[in-house]
Amino acid sequence: MRFLNEFFGTEPVASINGDRCRAYVEHRSRERNRVERERIAKLNAAAMETRRALLPAWRDKDFTSGPRRDLEDLRSAINFWAKEYGLDPKPSVTLPDKPAARERWLTREEAAGLLRAALRLRRKHGQYAHLCRFIIVGLYTGCRHPSILQLNWDGEAAGAWPDLGRGVLYCKDQHAKKSKKWRPPARLPSRLIAHMRRWKRIDCDCRPVVHDSLGKPTKRIEKAFRTCRVEAGLGDDVTPNVLRYTRAMWPVLCDVDMWRIASKAMRSGEIASRQWPLPSVSACRLPADC
């Protein structure tokens, strides 16, 4: 709500209209580009001191996803107030068009390169072990990245947890309320079970599966993932959620039934068929053991 307060905070509700909403989208996009330019400039200044490779200059983009979510929150707040207390006239919130669905996914070579980059960073800096676990769990399960960060070894604690005895991953906190996010239990692949059993022996009494060097849970992964992406030579379109799309797309390329893919990626069949259509035939050159 911080961005909404900065832009609309001093204005009456009646002043909200289509022009103001469009101006807000432009303002947010302009500010986001400014922040990214400053971030790239800061990283390049540090790279010049250590004689590392420089990042390419930032090219401005149209950011609409974040402003759209903000305006949806604003619309919900206006509707709630109008329902509970009445509001006349009731302003109309104009939303920008939804951005095109992301189609970026990793090939097996790119996924291997990303994991090798995380291992190099761990050996070089003595950190980033949590990032290696994050990538492995994401590629094998297709969980949303907040669910991966909430994984813990103790089923009684809050957060998702793996049942290594039964080979089942419970991606939803058993104490959490129901939501629209479809997160049913999923079967753990045998290779991931082997990884997790080794991790559990190493962790001893540490509860979080993905944790820092002090055993504390990792709250955010974006910065470490971005460093790893740059180390692997991948573009800025590779985000933590790309691991989820990758887990779903590999079986698609192997002509696996869509309902099986949906169960692996914890989606309904209709949503999976709409979000992960079959790409071009030239990309379907993967082994059949997906």
Short mmCIF file of C-alpha atoms in Angstrom, two decimals:
data_model
loop_
_atom_site.label_atom_id
_atom_site.label_comp_id
_atom_site.label_asym_id
_atom_site.label_seq_id
_atom_site.Cartn_x
_atom_site.Cartn_y
_atom_site.Cartn_z
CA MET A 1 0.00 0.00 0.00
CA ARG A 2 3.01 2.31 0.25
CA PHE A 3 2.97 3.23 -3.42
CA LEU A 4 -0.77 3.91 -3.38
CA ASN A 5 -0.40 6.17 -0.36
CA GLU A 6 2.45 8.08 -1.96
CA PHE A 7 0.41 8.77 -5.09
CA PHE A 8 -3.22 8.98 -3.91
CA GLY A 9 -2.68 9.71 -0.21
CA THR A 10 -3.51 13.42 -0.30
CA GLU A 11 -6.40 13.15 -2.79
CA PRO A 12 -10.09 12.55 -2.04
CA VAL A 13 -11.65 9.29 -3.18
CA ALA A 14 -13.85 11.17 -5.66
CA SER A 15 -10.74 12.24 -7.62
CA ILE A 16 -9.96 8.65 -8.64
CA ASN A 17 -10.76 8.16 -12.32
CA GLY A 18 -9.30 6.61 -15.44
CA ASP A 19 -6.79 9.39 -16.03
CA ARG A 20 -5.44 9.21 -12.49
CA CYS A 21 -5.17 5.42 -12.68
CA ARG A 22 -3.23 5.60 -15.94
CA ALA A 23 -0.99 8.28 -14.46
CA TYR A 24 -0.33 5.98 -11.50
CA VAL A 25 0.73 3.14 -13.82
CA GLU A 26 3.12 5.47 -15.66
CA HIS A 27 4.49 6.77 -12.34
CA ARG A 28 5.15 3.28 -10.98
CA SER A 29 6.77 2.16 -14.23
CA ARG A 30 8.99 5.25 -14.32
CA GLU A 31 10.08 4.76 -10.70
CA ARG A 32 10.80 1.07 -11.22
CA ASN A 33 13.02 1.84 -14.22
CA ARG A 34 14.85 4.50 -12.19
CA VAL A 35 15.52 2.02 -9.37
CA GLU A 36 16.79 -0.60 -11.81
CA ARG A 37 19.11 1.89 -13.53
CA GLU A 38 20.58 2.89 -10.17
CA ARG A 39 21.00 -0.77 -9.17
CA ILE A 40 22.85 -1.62 -12.40
CA ALA A 41 25.06 1.46 -12.05
CA LYS A 42 25.94 0.51 -8.47
CA LEU A 43 26.79 -3.08 -9.45
CA ASN A 44 28.94 -1.92 -12.35
CA ALA A 45 30.80 0.54 -10.12
CA ALA A 46 31.63 -2.31 -7.73
CA ALA A 47 32.59 -4.56 -10.67
CA MET A 48 35.04 -1.97 -12.00
CA GLU A 49 36.83 -1.89 -8.65
CA THR A 50 37.26 -5.67 -8.66
CA ARG A 51 37.84 -5.90 -12.43
CA ARG A 52 34.82 -8.08 -13.05
CA ALA A 53 32.64 -8.12 -16.16
CA LEU A 54 30.16 -5.25 -16.39
CA LEU A 55 26.42 -5.73 -16.68
CA PRO A 56 24.68 -4.32 -19.78
CA ALA A 57 22.99 -0.95 -19.38
CA TRP A 58 19.38 -1.06 -18.24
CA ARG A 59 16.78 -0.57 -20.96
CA ASP A 60 13.48 0.91 -19.80
CA LYS A 61 10.49 -1.44 -19.75
CA ASP A 62 6.75 -1.09 -19.27
CA PHE A 63 5.93 -2.49 -15.83
CA THR A 64 2.21 -3.10 -15.44
CA SER A 65 1.92 -6.18 -13.21
CA GLY A 66 2.77 -4.39 -9.95
CA PRO A 67 0.62 -1.29 -10.63
CA ARG A 68 -2.26 -3.52 -11.70
CA ARG A 69 -2.13 -5.45 -8.41
CA ASP A 70 -2.01 -2.14 -6.49
CA LEU A 71 -5.06 -0.83 -8.33
CA GLU A 72 -6.89 -4.11 -7.70
CA ASP A 73 -6.25 -3.61 -3.97
CA LEU A 74 -7.52 -0.04 -4.25
CA ARG A 75 -10.65 -1.22 -6.03
CA SER A 76 -11.27 -3.86 -3.36
CA ALA A 77 -10.91 -1.24 -0.60
CA ILE A 78 -13.38 1.10 -2.35
CA ASN A 79 -15.87 -1.72 -2.87
CA PHE A 80 -15.61 -2.78 0.77
CA TRP A 81 -16.20 0.75 2.02
CA ALA A 82 -19.13 1.24 -0.36
CA LYS A 83 -20.69 -2.02 0.81
CA GLU A 84 -20.26 -1.38 4.53
CA TYR A 85 -20.82 2.36 4.79
CA GLY A 86 -22.06 3.55 1.41
CA LEU A 87 -20.20 5.73 -1.07
CA ASP A 88 -21.92 8.10 -3.48
CA PRO A 89 -20.67 8.62 -6.09
CA LYS A 90 -18.61 5.46 -6.23
CA PRO A 91 -15.41 6.00 -8.26
CA SER A 92 -14.38 3.55 -10.95
CA VAL A 93 -10.83 2.14 -10.92
CA THR A 94 -9.41 1.57 -14.40
CA LEU A 95 -6.95 -1.32 -14.60
CA PRO A 96 -4.22 -1.67 -17.23
CA ASP A 97 -4.34 -4.64 -19.56
CA LYS A 98 -2.99 -7.87 -18.18
CA PRO A 99 0.56 -8.55 -19.36
CA ALA A 100 1.14 -11.55 -21.58
CA ALA A 101 1.70 -14.81 -19.73
CA ARG A 102 5.36 -15.69 -19.29
CA GLU A 103 6.58 -18.50 -21.49
CA ARG A 104 10.18 -18.62 -20.24
CA TRP A 105 11.41 -21.99 -19.06
CA LEU A 106 14.84 -23.56 -18.74
CA THR A 107 16.32 -26.23 -20.93
CA ARG A 108 18.16 -29.02 -19.16
CA GLU A 109 21.48 -27.41 -20.11
CA GLU A 110 20.37 -24.05 -18.66
CA ALA A 111 19.09 -25.68 -15.47
CA ALA A 112 22.38 -27.54 -15.06
CA GLY A 113 24.29 -24.31 -15.66
CA LEU A 114 22.20 -22.50 -13.04
CA LEU A 115 22.91 -25.20 -10.47
CA ARG A 116 26.62 -25.22 -11.31
CA ALA A 117 26.68 -21.44 -10.85
CA ALA A 118 25.12 -21.81 -7.39
CA LEU A 119 27.76 -24.43 -6.48
CA ARG A 120 30.57 -22.14 -7.70
CA LEU A 121 29.20 -19.27 -5.60
CA ARG A 122 29.04 -21.55 -2.56
CA ARG A 123 32.66 -22.65 -3.00
CA LYS A 124 33.83 -19.10 -3.69
CA HIS A 125 32.00 -17.26 -0.88
CA GLY A 126 31.17 -20.03 1.59
CA GLN A 127 27.50 -19.11 1.26
CA TYR A 128 24.63 -19.80 -1.18
CA ALA A 129 24.09 -23.37 0.07
CA HIS A 130 20.44 -22.40 0.57
CA LEU A 131 20.25 -21.43 -3.11
CA CYS A 132 21.42 -24.87 -4.22
CA ARG A 133 18.64 -26.48 -2.21
CA PHE A 134 16.10 -23.97 -3.51
CA ILE A 135 16.95 -24.73 -7.15
CA ILE A 136 16.89 -28.51 -6.65
CA VAL A 137 13.53 -28.48 -4.83
CA GLY A 138 12.05 -26.08 -7.39
CA LEU A 139 13.10 -28.17 -10.39
CA TYR A 140 11.94 -31.46 -8.88
CA THR A 141 8.59 -30.32 -7.42
CA GLY A 142 7.40 -27.17 -9.21
CA CYS A 143 6.39 -25.58 -5.90
CA ARG A 144 5.85 -21.85 -5.72
CA HIS A 145 8.96 -20.23 -4.33
CA PRO A 146 7.28 -18.98 -1.09
CA SER A 147 6.27 -22.58 -0.36
CA ILE A 148 9.85 -23.76 -0.87
CA LEU A 149 11.15 -21.16 1.58
CA GLN A 150 8.57 -22.30 4.15
CA LEU A 151 9.59 -25.97 3.96
CA ASN A 152 10.57 -27.44 7.31
CA TRP A 153 11.42 -30.92 8.55
CA ASP A 154 8.86 -30.82 11.37
CA GLY A 155 5.31 -31.54 10.26
CA GLU A 156 3.91 -29.98 13.42
CA ALA A 157 5.47 -26.58 12.71
CA ALA A 158 3.90 -23.96 10.49
CA GLY A 159 4.72 -24.23 6.80
CA ALA A 160 5.04 -26.95 4.19
CA TRP A 161 6.89 -30.15 5.01
CA PRO A 162 8.14 -33.34 3.28
CA ASP A 163 7.11 -36.77 4.53
CA LEU A 164 10.20 -38.71 3.50
CA GLY A 165 8.84 -42.01 4.78
CA ARG A 166 5.79 -41.92 2.50
CA GLY A 167 7.46 -39.87 -0.23
CA VAL A 168 4.86 -37.08 -0.10
CA LEU A 169 5.36 -33.32 -0.11
CA TYR A 170 2.72 -31.30 1.76
CA CYS A 171 3.02 -27.85 0.19
CA LYS A 172 0.29 -26.24 2.28
CA ASP A 173 0.52 -25.33 5.93
CA GLN A 174 -1.94 -27.57 7.73
CA HIS A 175 -2.88 -24.66 10.00
CA ALA A 176 -3.40 -22.15 7.18
CA LYS A 177 -6.78 -20.99 5.93
CA LYS A 178 -8.15 -22.07 2.57
CA SER A 179 -7.23 -19.89 -0.40
CA LYS A 180 -7.49 -19.88 -4.18
CA LYS A 181 -3.94 -21.22 -4.48
CA TRP A 182 -4.24 -24.89 -5.40
CA ARG A 183 -1.60 -26.69 -3.32
CA PRO A 184 -2.48 -30.37 -2.87
CA PRO A 185 0.04 -32.96 -1.60
CA ALA A 186 2.44 -34.17 -4.29
CA ARG A 187 4.60 -37.25 -4.71
CA LEU A 188 8.30 -36.69 -4.16
CA PRO A 189 10.65 -37.97 -6.89
CA SER A 190 13.04 -40.66 -5.67
CA ARG A 191 16.11 -38.54 -6.49
CA LEU A 192 14.79 -35.63 -4.45
CA ILE A 193 14.06 -37.97 -1.53
CA ALA A 194 17.72 -39.02 -1.59
CA HIS A 195 18.82 -35.37 -1.54
CA MET A 196 16.44 -34.52 1.30
CA ARG A 197 17.51 -37.45 3.45
CA ARG A 198 21.12 -36.32 3.12
CA TRP A 199 20.15 -32.73 3.93
CA LYS A 200 18.20 -33.86 6.99
CA ARG A 201 21.22 -35.76 8.32
CA ILE A 202 23.37 -32.66 7.84
CA ASP A 203 20.85 -30.28 9.44
CA CYS A 204 20.37 -32.30 12.66
CA ASP A 205 18.09 -30.10 14.80
CA CYS A 206 17.68 -27.31 12.22
CA ARG A 207 14.01 -27.12 11.22
CA PRO A 208 13.99 -25.12 7.95
CA VAL A 209 14.93 -27.05 4.82
CA VAL A 210 16.20 -23.90 3.06
CA HIS A 211 18.22 -21.93 5.60
CA ASP A 212 21.28 -19.71 5.86
CA SER A 213 24.67 -20.63 7.35
CA LEU A 214 23.35 -19.88 10.86
CA GLY A 215 20.36 -22.21 10.49
CA LYS A 216 17.83 -19.38 10.25
CA PRO A 217 15.03 -19.65 7.64
CA THR A 218 15.54 -17.81 4.37
CA LYS A 219 12.88 -15.13 3.99
CA ARG A 220 13.80 -13.82 0.53
CA ILE A 221 15.61 -15.51 -2.34
CA GLU A 222 15.42 -12.88 -5.10
CA LYS A 223 18.81 -11.23 -4.54
CA ALA A 224 20.76 -14.49 -4.27
CA PHE A 225 18.90 -15.92 -7.26
CA ARG A 226 19.71 -12.83 -9.32
CA THR A 227 23.42 -13.16 -8.47
CA CYS A 228 23.31 -16.81 -9.50
CA ARG A 229 21.49 -15.99 -12.73
CA VAL A 230 24.17 -13.47 -13.68
CA GLU A 231 26.90 -15.98 -12.78
CA ALA A 232 25.22 -18.54 -15.07
CA GLY A 233 24.97 -16.03 -17.92
CA LEU A 234 21.15 -16.14 -18.10
CA GLY A 235 18.89 -13.19 -18.91
CA ASP A 236 16.80 -11.14 -16.50
CA ASP A 237 13.69 -13.03 -17.63
CA VAL A 238 14.86 -15.96 -15.47
CA THR A 239 13.17 -15.52 -12.10
CA PRO A 240 12.53 -17.95 -9.22
CA ASN A 241 9.09 -18.78 -10.66
CA VAL A 242 10.75 -20.01 -13.86
CA LEU A 243 11.67 -23.17 -11.95
CA ARG A 244 7.95 -23.88 -11.58
CA TYR A 245 7.30 -23.39 -15.30
CA THR A 246 10.31 -25.55 -16.11
CA ARG A 247 9.02 -28.42 -13.96
CA ALA A 248 5.75 -28.31 -15.86
CA MET A 249 7.22 -27.83 -19.34
CA TRP A 250 9.68 -30.73 -19.40
CA PRO A 251 6.92 -33.38 -19.23
CA VAL A 252 4.95 -31.40 -21.84
CA LEU A 253 7.87 -31.79 -24.24
CA CYS A 254 7.85 -35.52 -23.53
CA ASP A 255 4.15 -35.76 -24.46
CA VAL A 256 3.03 -36.65 -20.93
CA ASP A 257 -0.70 -36.48 -20.18
CA MET A 258 -1.73 -32.98 -19.09
CA TRP A 259 -3.51 -34.19 -15.94
CA ARG A 260 -0.33 -35.94 -14.77
CA ILE A 261 1.60 -32.73 -15.43
CA ALA A 262 -0.97 -30.76 -13.44
CA SER A 263 -0.60 -33.08 -10.45
CA LYS A 264 3.19 -32.77 -10.58
CA ALA A 265 3.04 -28.97 -10.73
CA MET A 266 0.11 -28.73 -8.29
CA ARG A 267 -2.34 -27.23 -10.76
CA SER A 268 -5.76 -28.20 -12.06
CA GLY A 269 -5.86 -29.77 -15.51
CA GLU A 270 -7.72 -26.88 -17.12
CA ILE A 271 -5.29 -24.28 -15.79
CA ALA A 272 -2.29 -26.40 -16.79
CA SER A 273 -3.50 -26.84 -20.38
CA ARG A 274 -4.10 -23.09 -20.63
CA GLN A 275 -0.81 -21.98 -19.07
CA TRP A 276 1.55 -24.55 -20.54
CA PRO A 277 0.63 -25.18 -24.18
CA LEU A 278 2.91 -27.34 -26.28
CA PRO A 279 5.75 -25.22 -27.74
CA SER A 280 7.22 -25.60 -31.21
CA VAL A 281 8.15 -29.09 -32.36
CA SER A 282 11.78 -28.00 -32.79
CA ALA A 283 12.04 -27.64 -29.00
CA CYS A 284 10.84 -31.21 -28.36
CA ARG A 285 14.25 -32.84 -28.20
CA LEU A 286 14.37 -34.15 -24.68
CA PRO A 287 14.78 -37.70 -23.38
CA ALA A 288 11.61 -39.59 -22.58
CA ASP A 289 12.38 -40.03 -18.84
CA CYS A 290 10.90 -36.67 -17.78
#
